[in-house]
Short mmCIF file of C-alpha atoms and ligand atoms in Angstrom, two decimals:
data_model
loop_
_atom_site.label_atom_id
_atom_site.label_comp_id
_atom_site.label_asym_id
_atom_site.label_seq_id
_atom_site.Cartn_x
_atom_site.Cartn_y
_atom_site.Cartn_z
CA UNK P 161 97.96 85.66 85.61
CA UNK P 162 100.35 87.99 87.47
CA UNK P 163 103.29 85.44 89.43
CA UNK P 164 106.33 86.41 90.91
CA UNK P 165 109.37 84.61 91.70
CA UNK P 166 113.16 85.79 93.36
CA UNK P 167 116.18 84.88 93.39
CA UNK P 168 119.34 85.89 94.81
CA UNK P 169 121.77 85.92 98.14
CA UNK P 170 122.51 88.66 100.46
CA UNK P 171 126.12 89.07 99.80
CA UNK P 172 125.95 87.20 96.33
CA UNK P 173 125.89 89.14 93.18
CA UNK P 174 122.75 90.56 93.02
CA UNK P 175 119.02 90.00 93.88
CA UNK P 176 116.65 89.23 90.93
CA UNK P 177 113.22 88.79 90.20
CA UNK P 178 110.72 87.62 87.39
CA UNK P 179 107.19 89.05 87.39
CA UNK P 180 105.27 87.27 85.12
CA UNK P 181 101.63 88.16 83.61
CA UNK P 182 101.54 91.82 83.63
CA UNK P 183 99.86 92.65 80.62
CA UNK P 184 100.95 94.62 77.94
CA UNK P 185 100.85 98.37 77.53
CA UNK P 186 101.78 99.48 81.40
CA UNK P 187 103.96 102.21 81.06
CA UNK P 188 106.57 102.23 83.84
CA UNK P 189 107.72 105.18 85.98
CA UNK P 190 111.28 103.53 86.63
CA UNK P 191 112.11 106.44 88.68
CA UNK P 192 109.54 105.66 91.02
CA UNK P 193 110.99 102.19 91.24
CA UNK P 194 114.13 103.37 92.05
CA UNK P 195 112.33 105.77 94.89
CA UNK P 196 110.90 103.24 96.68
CA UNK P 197 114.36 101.67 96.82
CA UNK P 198 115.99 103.78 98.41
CA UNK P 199 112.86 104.31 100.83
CA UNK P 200 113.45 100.62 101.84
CA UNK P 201 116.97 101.51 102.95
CA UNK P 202 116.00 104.50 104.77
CA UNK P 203 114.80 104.77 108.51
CA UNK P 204 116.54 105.47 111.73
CA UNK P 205 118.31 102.45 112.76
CA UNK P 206 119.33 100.94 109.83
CA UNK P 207 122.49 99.19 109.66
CA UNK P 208 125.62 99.95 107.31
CA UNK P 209 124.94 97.58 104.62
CA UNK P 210 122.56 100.32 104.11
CA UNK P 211 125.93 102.94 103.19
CA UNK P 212 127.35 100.68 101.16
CA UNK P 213 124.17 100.18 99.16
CA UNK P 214 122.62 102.48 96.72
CA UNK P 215 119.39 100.32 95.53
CA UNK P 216 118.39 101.22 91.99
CA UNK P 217 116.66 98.50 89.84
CA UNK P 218 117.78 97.08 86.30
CA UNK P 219 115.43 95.85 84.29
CA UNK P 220 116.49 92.99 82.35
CA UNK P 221 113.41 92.03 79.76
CA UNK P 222 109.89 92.19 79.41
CA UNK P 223 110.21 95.90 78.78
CA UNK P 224 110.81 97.86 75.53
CA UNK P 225 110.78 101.67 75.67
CA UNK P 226 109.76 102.04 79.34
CA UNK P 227 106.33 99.98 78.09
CA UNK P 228 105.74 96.12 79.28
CA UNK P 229 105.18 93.65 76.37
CA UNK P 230 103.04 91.40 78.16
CA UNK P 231 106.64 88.79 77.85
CA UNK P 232 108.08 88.09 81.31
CA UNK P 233 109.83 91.09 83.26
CA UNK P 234 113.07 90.54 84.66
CA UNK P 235 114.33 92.73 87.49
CA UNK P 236 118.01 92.72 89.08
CA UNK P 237 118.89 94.89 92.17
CA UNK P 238 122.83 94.26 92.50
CA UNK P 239 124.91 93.96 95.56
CA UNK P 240 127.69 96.09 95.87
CA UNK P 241 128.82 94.71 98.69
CA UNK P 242 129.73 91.40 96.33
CA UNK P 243 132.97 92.88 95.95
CA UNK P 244 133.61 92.27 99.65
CA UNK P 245 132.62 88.99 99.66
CA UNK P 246 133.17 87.07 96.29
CA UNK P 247 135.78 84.99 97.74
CA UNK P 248 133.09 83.76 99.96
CA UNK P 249 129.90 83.60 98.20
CA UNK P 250 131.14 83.27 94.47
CA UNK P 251 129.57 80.49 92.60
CA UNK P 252 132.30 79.62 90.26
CA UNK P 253 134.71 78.87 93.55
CA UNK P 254 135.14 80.56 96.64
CA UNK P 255 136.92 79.86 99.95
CA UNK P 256 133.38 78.75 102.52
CA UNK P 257 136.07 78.49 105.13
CA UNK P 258 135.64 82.27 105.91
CA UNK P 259 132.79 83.54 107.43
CA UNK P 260 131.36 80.80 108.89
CA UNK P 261 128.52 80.85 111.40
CA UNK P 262 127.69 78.41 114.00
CA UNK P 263 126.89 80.24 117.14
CA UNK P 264 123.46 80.15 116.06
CA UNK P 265 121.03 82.93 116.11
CA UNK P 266 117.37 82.70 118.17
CA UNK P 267 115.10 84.04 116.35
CA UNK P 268 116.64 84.09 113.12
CA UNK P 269 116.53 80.86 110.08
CA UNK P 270 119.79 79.63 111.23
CA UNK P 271 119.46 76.51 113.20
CA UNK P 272 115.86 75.37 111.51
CA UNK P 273 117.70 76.01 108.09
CA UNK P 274 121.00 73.78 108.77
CA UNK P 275 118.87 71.12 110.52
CA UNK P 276 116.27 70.91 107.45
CA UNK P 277 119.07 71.86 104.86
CA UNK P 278 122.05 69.47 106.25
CA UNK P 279 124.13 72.61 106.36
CA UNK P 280 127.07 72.64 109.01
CA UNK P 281 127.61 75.90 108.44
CA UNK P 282 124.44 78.57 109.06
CA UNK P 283 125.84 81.29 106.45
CA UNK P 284 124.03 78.80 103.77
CA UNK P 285 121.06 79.44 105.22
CA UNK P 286 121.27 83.07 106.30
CA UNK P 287 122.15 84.50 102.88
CA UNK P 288 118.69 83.90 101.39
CA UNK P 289 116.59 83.80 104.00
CA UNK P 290 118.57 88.06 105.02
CA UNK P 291 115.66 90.98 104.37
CA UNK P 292 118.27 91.98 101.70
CA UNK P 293 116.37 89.69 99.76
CA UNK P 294 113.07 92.25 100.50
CA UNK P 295 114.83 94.47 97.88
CA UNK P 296 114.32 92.92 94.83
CA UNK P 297 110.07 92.28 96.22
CA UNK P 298 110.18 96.00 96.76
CA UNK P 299 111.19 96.83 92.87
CA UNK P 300 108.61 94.29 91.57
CA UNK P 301 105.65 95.36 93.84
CA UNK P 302 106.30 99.16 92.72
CA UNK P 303 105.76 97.50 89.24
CA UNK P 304 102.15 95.99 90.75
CA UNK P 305 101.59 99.33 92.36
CA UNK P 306 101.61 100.60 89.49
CA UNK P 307 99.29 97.91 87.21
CA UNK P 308 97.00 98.58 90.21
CA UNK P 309 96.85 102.69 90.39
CA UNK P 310 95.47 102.37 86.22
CA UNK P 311 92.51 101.07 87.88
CA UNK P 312 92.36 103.90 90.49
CA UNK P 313 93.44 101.25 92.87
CA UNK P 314 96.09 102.82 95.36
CA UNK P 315 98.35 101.93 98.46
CA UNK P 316 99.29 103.71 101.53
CA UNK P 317 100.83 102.67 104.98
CA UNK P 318 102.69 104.01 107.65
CA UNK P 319 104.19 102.92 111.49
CA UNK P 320 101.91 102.73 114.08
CA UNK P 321 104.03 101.38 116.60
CA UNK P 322 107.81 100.73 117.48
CA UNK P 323 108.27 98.66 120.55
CA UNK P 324 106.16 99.75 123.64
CA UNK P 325 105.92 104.06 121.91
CA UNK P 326 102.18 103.55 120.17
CA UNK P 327 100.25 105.97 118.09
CA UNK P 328 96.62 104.88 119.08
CA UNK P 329 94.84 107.23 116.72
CA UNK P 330 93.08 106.98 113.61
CA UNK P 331 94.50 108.60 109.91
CA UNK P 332 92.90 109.42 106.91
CA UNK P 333 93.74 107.64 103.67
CA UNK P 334 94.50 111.07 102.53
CA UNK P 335 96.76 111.53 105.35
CA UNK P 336 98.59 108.50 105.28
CA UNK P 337 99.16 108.87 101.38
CA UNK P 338 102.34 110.32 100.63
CA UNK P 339 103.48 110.44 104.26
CA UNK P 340 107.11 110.55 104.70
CA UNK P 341 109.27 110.63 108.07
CA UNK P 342 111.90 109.77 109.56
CA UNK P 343 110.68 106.79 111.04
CA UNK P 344 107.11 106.60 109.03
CA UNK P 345 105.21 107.47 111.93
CA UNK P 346 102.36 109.80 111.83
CA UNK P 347 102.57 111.93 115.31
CA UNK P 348 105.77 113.55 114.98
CA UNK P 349 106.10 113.69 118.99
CA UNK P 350 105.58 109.74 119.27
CA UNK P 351 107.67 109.95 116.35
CA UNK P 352 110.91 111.17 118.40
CA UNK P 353 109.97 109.21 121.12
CA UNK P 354 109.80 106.52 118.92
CA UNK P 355 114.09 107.53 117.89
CA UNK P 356 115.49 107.49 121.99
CA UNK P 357 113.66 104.23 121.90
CA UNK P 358 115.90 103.19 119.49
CA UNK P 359 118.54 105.01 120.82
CA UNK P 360 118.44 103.04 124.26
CA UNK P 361 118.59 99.74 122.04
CA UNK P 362 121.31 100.59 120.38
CA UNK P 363 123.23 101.40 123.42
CA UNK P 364 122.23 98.12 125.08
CA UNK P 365 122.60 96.24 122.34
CA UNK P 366 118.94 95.24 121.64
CA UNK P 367 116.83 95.66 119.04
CA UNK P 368 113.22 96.73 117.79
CA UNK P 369 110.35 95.47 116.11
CA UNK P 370 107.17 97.73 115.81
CA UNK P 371 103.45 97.38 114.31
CA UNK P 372 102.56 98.79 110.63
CA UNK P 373 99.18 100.05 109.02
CA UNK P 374 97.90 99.48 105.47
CA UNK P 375 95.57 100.80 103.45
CA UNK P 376 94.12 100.04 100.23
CA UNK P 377 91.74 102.66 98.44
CA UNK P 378 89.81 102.56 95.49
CA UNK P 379 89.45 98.18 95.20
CA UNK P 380 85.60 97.55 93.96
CA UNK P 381 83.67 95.01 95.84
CA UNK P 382 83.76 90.94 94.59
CA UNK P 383 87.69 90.57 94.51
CA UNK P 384 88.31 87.18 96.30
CA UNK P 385 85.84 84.53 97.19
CA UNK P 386 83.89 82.93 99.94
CA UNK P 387 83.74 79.77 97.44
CA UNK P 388 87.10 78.35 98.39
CA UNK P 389 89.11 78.85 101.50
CA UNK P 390 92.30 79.81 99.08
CA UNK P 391 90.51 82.27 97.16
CA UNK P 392 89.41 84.45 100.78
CA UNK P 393 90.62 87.59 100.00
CA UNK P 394 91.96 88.18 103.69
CA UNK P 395 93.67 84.82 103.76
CA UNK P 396 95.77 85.57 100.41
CA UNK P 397 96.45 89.18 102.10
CA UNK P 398 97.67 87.44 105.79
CA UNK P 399 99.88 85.23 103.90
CA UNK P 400 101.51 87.60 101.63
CA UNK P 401 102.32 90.10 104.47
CA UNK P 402 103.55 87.02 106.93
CA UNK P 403 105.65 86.21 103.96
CA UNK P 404 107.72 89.34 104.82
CA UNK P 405 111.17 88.59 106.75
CA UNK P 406 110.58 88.95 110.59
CA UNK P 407 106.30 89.36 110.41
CA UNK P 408 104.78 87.64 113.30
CA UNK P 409 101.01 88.62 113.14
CA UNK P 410 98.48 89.93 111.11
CA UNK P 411 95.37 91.74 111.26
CA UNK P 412 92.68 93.02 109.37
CA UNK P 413 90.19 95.50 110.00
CA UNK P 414 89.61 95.17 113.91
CA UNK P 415 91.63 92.21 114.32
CA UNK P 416 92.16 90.89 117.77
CA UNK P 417 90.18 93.74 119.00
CA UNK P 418 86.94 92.26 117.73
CA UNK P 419 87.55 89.28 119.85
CA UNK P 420 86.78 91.32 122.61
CA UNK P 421 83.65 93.15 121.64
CA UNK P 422 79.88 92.23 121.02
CA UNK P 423 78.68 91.37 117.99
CA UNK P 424 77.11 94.80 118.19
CA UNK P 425 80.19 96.55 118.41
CA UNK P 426 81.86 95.32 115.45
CA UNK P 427 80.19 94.38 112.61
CA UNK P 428 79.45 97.11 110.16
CA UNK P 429 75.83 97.97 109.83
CA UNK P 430 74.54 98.49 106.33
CA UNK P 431 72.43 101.66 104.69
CA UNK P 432 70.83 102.51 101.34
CA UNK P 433 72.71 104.30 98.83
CA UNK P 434 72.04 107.85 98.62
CA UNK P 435 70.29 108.60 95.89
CA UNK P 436 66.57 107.91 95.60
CA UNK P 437 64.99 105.68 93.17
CA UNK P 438 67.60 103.18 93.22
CA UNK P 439 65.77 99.36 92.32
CA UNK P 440 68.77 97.45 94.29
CA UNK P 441 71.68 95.03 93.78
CA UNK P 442 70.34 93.74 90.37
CA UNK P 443 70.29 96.98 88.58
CA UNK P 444 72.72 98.88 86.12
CA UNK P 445 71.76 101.86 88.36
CA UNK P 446 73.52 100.13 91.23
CA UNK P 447 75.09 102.64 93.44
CA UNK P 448 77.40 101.97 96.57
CA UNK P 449 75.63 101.25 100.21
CA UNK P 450 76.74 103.35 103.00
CA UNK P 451 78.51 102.19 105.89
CA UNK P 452 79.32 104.35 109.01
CA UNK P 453 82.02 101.79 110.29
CA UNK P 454 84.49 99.79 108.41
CA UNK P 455 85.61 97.44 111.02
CA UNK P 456 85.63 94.61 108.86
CA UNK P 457 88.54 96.61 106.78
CA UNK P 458 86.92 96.61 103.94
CA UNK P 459 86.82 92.52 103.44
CA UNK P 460 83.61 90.26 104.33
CA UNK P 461 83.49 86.53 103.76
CA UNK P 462 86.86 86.57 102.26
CA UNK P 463 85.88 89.46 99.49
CA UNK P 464 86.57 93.11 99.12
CA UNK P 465 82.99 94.96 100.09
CA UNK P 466 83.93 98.25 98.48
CA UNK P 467 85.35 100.04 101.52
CA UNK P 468 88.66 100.84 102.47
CA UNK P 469 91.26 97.88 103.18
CA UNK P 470 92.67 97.80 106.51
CA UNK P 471 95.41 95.61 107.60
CA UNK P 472 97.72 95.40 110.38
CA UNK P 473 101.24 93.66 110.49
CA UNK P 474 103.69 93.17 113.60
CA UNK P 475 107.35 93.11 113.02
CA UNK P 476 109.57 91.24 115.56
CA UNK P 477 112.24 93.18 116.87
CA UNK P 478 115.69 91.96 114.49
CA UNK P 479 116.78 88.98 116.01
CA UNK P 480 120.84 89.75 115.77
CA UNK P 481 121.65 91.00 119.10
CA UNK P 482 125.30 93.10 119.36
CA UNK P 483 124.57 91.75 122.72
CA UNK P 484 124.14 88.50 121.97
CA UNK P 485 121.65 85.67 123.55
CA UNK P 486 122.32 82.59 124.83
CA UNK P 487 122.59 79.62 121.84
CA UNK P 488 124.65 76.46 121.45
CA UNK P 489 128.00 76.32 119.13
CA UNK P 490 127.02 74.35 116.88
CA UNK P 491 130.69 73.17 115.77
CA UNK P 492 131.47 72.54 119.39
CA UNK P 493 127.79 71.81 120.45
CA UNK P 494 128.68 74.11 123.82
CA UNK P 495 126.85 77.19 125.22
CA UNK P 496 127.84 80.11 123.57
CA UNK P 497 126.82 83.90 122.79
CA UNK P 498 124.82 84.41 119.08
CA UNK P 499 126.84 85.83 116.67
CA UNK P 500 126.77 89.25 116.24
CA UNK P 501 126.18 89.30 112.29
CA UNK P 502 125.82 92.73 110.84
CA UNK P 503 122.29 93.97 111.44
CA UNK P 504 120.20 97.16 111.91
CA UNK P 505 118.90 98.33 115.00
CA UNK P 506 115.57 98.90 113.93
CA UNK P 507 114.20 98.35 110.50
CA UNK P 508 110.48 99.04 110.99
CA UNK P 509 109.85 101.81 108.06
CA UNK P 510 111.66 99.18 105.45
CA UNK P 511 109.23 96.59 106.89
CA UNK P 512 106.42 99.00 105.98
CA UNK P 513 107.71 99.89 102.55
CA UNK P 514 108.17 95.83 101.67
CA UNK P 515 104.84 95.05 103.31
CA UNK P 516 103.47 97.52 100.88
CA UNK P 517 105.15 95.60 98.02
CA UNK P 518 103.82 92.64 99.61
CA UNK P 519 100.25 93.82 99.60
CA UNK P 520 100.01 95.26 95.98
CA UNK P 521 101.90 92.28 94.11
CA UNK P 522 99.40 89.69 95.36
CA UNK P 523 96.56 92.46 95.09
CA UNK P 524 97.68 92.19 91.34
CA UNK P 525 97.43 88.53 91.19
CA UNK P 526 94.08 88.87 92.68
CA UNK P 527 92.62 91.16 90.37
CA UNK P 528 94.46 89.41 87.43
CA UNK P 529 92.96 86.36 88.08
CA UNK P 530 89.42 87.96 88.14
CA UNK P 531 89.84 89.73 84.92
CA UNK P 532 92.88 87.90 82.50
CA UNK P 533 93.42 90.24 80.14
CA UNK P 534 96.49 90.58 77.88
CA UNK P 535 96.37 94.61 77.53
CA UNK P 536 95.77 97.06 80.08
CA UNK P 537 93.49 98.53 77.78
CA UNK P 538 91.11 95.35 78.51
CA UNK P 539 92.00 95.22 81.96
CA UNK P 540 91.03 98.63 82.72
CA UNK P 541 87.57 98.04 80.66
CA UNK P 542 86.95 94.84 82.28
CA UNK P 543 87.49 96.22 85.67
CA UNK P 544 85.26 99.50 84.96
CA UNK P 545 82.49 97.10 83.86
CA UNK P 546 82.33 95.74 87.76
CA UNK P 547 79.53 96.80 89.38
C1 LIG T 166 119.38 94.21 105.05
C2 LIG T 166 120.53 93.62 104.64
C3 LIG T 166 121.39 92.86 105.56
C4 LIG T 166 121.19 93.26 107.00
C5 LIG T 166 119.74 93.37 107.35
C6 LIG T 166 118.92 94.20 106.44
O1 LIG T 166 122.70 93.15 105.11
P1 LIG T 166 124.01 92.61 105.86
O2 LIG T 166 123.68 91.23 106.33
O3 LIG T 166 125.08 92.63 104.79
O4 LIG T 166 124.25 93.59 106.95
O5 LIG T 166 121.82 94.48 107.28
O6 LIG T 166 119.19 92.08 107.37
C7 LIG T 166 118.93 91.61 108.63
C8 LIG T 166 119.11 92.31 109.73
C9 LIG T 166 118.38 90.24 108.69
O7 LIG T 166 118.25 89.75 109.81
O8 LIG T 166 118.13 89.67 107.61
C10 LIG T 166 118.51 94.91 104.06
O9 LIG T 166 118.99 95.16 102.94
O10 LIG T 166 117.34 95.24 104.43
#
């Protein structure tokens, strides 16, 4: 069973992950890990950490030759920007006198963290629960991308939205596949719209949020299960995408949008498959049913149904402000203005590319629990045997 656990502060000496459960006999395109890396640190309105960064993953066991043993895999993605900091952040002894914060951020861990922590000082908190820690989920979901695509099962997303500029149309799979920009949006007109957008929060001060797309192609029908709530295939999805740093809703197929429809107008009416002759659901001949509409995006009583997935995922705009909002000193316990931490602008394509990660790694665990296996060889055969 595929599990994944990180580790690792923002400015500490690396980021690292184990990925157990991937079975033995994936070969890895490590080159492709290192892609999606530096995808994560692109976009327009990044901040500098991204220049002093140049993500490439290390992988540390669980690998022999570029090929998984089935033994766990242990991934580092290392800070360079340690060297600016170890006499803050090192654990053998450091000075935690520098860099304190106190003048609390809204909207970020700070004050929840030192409250449930006991921390007086917020940079205890901040340092894990930074989207520098997205990095690391980003190398090990490439890994589950890439378990998943030897079952023909593939990933795509892209930016729908970035604060009020919205792309209201509808993409292909084929279209969104592959799709690179400089913001990860679709309609390259929205797309620069999207940029003075950002352009006009920088210069205030502000910051952006925006609303993503996903897409998963090629998943049969039957993964997840109506049996338990925790198995529902679009609950384990929600959760790992609200997981991501600065996610504040989820949708899937319609979403709220079916809230305000008839029954009539939603749910996806069912036809025969194609070819004639077939005797139904209980035969080896068993061919998929056609659907016209897939707003149900692709999951029905908490199982894939065959179609496409579609989900949906709104990013807050960054909570640190160069403007700063009003919070309390925490030190002095008097009004203040939020500390202006380091930050980007606008980090909605990195959201996509970690929401992505997000998606595929618990995708994995999905279909590994449904078919165990210790090769892929078996996996692959156990999967093709699905009706
Ligand atoms: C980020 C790393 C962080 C931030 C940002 C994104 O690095 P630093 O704190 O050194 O600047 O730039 O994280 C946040 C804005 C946040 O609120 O967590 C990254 O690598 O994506």
């Amino acid at each position: 069973m595929i599990r994944l656990t990180t580790a690792g502060e923002s400015h500490g000496k690396g980021l690292f992950a184990i990925l157990e459960g991937v079975p033995a006999g994936l070969k890895l395109d490590i080159g492709a890990i290192d892609a999606r890396l530096a995808l994560r640190q692109s976009g327009y309105g990044r901040g500098a950490r991204q220049k002093i960064e140049s993500d490439r993953v290390e992988i540390l066991s669980g690998v022999r030759d570029r090929v998984t043993l089935g033994s766990p895999i242990t991934l580092a993605v290392w800070n360079h920007d340690y060297e600016n900091w170890k006499d803050v952040m090192a654990p053998e002894g450091c000075d935690t006198a520098q860099r304190r914060l106190t003048k609390v951020r809204p909207g970020h861990a700070d004050l929840a963290g030192m409250l449930k922590f006991g921390q007086d000082d917020a940079r205890n908190i901040l340092e894990r629960a930074s989207a520098r820690e997205t990095a690391v989920r980003v190398a090990a979901g490439e890994i589950c991308r890439q378990f998943l695509s030897e079952l023909g099962i593939s990933a795509a997303g892209y930016v729908r939205s970035i604060g009020t500029v919205s792309d209201e149309k509808s993409y292909t799979y084929s279209a969104i596949y592959g799709h690179r920009s400089l913001l990860g949006m679709m309609d390259p007109t929205l797309e620069e719209e999207a940029k003075c957008l950002i352009d006009e929060a920088k210069n205030n001060g502000d910051s952006l949020g925006g609303i993503i797309e996903l897409r998963v192609h090629g998943l049969k029908s039957g993964y997840g299960s109506p049996m338990t709530y925790g198995e529902k295939l679009d609950a384990r999805l929600a959760c790992a995408l609200m997981s991501v740093q600065a996610v504040k809703g989820v949708e899937v197929g319609l979403g709220f949008e079916a809230a305000r429809r008839f029954g009539s107008a939603v749910h996806d009416e069912i036809l025969p498959p194609p070819e004639e002759g077939d005797k139904g659901v209980g035969n080896d001949s068993f061919h998929a049913f056609i659907r016209r509409t897939n707003n149900a995006g692709g999951i029905e009583g908490g199982m894939s149904n065959g179609e496409e997935l579609v989900l949906r995922a709104a990013m807050k705009p960054i909570p640190t402000l160069m403007k700063g909002l009003q919070t309390v000193d925490t030190d002095t316990m008097q009004p203040a203005l939020s500390a202006p931490e380091r930050s980007d602008v606008c980090a909605i394509l990195a959201c996509e590319v970690v929401c992505e990660a997000a998606l595929v790694t618990e995708l994995s665990k999905v279909v590994s629990e449904r078919l165990g296996g210790d090769t892929m060889e078996e996996v692959i055969r156990r999967n093709g045997a699905l009706r």
